[in-house]
XYZ file of C-alpha atoms in Angstrom:
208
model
C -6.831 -19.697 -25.085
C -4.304 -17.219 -25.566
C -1.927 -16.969 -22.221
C -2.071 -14.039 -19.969
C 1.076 -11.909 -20.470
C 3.004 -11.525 -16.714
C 5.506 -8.961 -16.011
C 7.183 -10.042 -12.876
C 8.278 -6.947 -10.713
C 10.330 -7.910 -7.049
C 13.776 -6.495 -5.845
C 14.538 -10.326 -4.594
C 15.864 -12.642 -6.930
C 15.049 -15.630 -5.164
C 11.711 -14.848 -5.006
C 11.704 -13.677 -8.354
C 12.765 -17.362 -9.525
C 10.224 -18.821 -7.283
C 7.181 -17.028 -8.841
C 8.570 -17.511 -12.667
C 8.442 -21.414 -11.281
C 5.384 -21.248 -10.169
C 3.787 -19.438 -12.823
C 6.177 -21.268 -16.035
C 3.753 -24.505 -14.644
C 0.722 -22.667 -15.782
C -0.341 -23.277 -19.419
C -2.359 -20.151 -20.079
C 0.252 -18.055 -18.410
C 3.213 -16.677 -19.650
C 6.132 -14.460 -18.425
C 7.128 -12.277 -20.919
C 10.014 -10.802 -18.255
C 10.960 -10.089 -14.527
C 12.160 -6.255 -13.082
C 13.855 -6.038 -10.003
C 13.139 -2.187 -9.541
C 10.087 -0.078 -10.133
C 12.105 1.615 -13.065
C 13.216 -1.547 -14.827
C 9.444 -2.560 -14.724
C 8.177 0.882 -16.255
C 10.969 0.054 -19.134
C 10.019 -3.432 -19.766
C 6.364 -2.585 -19.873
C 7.083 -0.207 -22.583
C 8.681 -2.524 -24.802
C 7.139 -6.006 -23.806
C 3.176 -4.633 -23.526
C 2.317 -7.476 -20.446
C -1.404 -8.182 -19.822
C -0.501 -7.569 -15.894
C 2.140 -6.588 -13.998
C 2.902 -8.518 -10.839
C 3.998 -6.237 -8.722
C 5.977 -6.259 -4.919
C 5.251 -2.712 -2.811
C 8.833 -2.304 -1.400
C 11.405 -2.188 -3.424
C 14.455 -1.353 -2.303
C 16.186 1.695 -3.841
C 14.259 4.140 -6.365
C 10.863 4.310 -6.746
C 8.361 1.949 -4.750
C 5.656 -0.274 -5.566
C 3.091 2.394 -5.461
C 4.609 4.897 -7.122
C 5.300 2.339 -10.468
C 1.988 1.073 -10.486
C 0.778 4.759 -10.634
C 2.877 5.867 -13.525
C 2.188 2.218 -15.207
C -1.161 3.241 -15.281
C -0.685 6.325 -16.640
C 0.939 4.322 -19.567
C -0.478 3.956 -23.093
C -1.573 0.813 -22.851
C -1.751 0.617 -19.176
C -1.185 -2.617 -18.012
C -3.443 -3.830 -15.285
C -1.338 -4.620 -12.056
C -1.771 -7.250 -8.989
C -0.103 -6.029 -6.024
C 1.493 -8.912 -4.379
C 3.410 -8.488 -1.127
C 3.807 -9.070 2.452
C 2.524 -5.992 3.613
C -1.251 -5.738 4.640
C -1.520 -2.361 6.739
C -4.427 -0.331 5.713
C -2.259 2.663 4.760
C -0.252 0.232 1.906
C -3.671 -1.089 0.802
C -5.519 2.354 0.530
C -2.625 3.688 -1.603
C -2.154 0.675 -3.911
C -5.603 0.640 -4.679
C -5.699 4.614 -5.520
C -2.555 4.606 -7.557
C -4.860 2.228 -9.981
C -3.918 -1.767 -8.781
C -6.318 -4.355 -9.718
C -5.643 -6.403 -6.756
C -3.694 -6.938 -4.045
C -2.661 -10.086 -2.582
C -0.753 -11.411 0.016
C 2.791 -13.707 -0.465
C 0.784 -15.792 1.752
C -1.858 -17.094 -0.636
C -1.936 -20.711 -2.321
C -0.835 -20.839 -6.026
C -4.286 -21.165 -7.484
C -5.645 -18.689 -5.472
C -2.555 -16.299 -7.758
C -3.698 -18.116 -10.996
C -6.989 -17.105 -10.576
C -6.349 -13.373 -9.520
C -4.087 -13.185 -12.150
C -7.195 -13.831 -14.738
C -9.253 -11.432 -12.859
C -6.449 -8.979 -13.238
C -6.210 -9.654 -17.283
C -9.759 -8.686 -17.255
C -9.342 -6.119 -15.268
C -11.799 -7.270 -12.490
C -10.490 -6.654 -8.506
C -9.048 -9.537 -6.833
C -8.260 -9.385 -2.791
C -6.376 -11.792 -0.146
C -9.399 -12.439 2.398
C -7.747 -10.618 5.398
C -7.368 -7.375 3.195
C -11.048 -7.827 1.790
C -12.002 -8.118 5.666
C -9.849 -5.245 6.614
C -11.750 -3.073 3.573
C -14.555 -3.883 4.847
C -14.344 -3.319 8.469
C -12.673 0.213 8.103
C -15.662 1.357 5.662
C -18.096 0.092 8.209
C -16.607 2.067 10.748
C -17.298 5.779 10.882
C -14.023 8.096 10.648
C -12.802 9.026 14.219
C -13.515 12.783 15.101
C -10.701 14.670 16.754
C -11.486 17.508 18.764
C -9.561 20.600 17.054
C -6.899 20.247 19.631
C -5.973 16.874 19.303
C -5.763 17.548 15.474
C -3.215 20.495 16.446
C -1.242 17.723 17.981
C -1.625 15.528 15.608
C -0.750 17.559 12.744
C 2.970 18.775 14.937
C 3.246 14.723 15.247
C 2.828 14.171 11.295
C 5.965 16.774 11.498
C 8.194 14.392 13.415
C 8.336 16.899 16.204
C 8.749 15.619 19.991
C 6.635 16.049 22.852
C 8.664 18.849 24.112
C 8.447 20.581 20.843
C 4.591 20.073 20.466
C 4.457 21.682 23.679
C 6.279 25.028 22.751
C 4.446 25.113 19.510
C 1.234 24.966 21.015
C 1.805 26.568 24.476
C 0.628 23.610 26.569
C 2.840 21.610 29.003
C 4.269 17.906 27.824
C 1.913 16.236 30.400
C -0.842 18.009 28.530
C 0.115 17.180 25.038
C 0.832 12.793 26.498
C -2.935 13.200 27.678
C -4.090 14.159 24.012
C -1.591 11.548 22.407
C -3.107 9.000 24.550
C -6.459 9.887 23.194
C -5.492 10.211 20.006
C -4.435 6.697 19.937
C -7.864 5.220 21.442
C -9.583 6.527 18.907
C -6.993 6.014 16.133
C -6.612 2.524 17.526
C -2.986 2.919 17.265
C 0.018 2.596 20.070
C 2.630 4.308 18.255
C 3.301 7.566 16.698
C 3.916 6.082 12.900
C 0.747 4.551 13.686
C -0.986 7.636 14.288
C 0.409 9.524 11.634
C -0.066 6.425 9.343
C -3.624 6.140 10.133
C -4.169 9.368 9.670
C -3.154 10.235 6.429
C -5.278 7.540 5.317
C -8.378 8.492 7.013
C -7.528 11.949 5.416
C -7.380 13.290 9.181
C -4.336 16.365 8.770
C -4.446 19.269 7.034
């Protein structure tokens, strides 16, 4: 069997030498290079053609995780890429997956649960830690939360980074008033913070 093709892409060098470890022990695998930035793995893919890109969400400086695995996939060839990170919230999920990942999977995972998602990614079929899969799941079971048109007034002054006080004046309601809607907001965002709000948001495709 010809070996998968890895391009290893994480701003931490120690981490970096763990997974070429871990994956140099797997005959049908090979690591054609590692990247420490999203724009040293967009000029390694050019030149080294990997099977899949293995690729962290955050890092660092320049562009992120996303962002690469977008414009690797806009590549000719694309690679296919395997998110794998620490991060799990549905917001990081929703936009890996739409910027064209294969998988995503979670630092977390046992090594041959990585081997394996790494062939699914060569052959371009999805691959997903359980607790994301679950997460998926769950949030396309659920319906989308309806906000009355006032709550999405506040909502949208929130995705601004304004303050209460500000909201207020914009919208010509007292700061009790707008805490009321923010509190509601939040039940049925099933947030407690305003990043969490806004986060959730977005994703749900809730602001203007």
């Amino acid at each position: 069997m010809t070996p998968i093709r890895i391009l290893v892409c994480d701003d931490h060098a120690v981490v970096r030498a763990g997974l070429l470890a871990l994956l140099g022990s797997a005959p049908d695998i090979e690591v054609v290079g590692e990247a420490g930035s999203g724009e040293e793995a967009l000029a390694l893919a050019r030149r080294l053609r990997p099977d899949v890109v293995l690729m962290d969400l955050q890092l660092g400086e320049g562009i992120d995780g996303v962002e690469t695995t977008r414009r690797l996939r806009a590549e000719t060839p694309a690679p296919h890429v395997l998110v794998l990170t620490t991060y799990d919230t549905d917001a990081d999920v929703t936009r890996a997956i739409e910027a064209g990942a294969t998988g995503y999977l979670l630092k977390a995972e046992r090594p041959e649960d990585l081997f394996t998602a790494l062939h699914a990614a060569a052959q371009g079929r999805p691959s997903l830690s359980a607790p994301v899969a679950g997460r998926v799941l769950s949030r396309l079971r659920s319906p989308r939360p309806t906000l009355t048109p006032r709550e999405r007034d506040i909502l949208t002054q929130l995705s601004r980074g304004l303050p209460n006080r500000d909201i207020a004046r914009a919208l010509f309601i007292s700061e009790t008033t707008v805490k009321t809607h923010l509190r509601r907001i939040y039940d049925k965002l099933g947030v407690d913070t305003r990043s969490g709000a806004v986060s959730v948001a977005k994703e749900q495709r809730l602001l203007p």
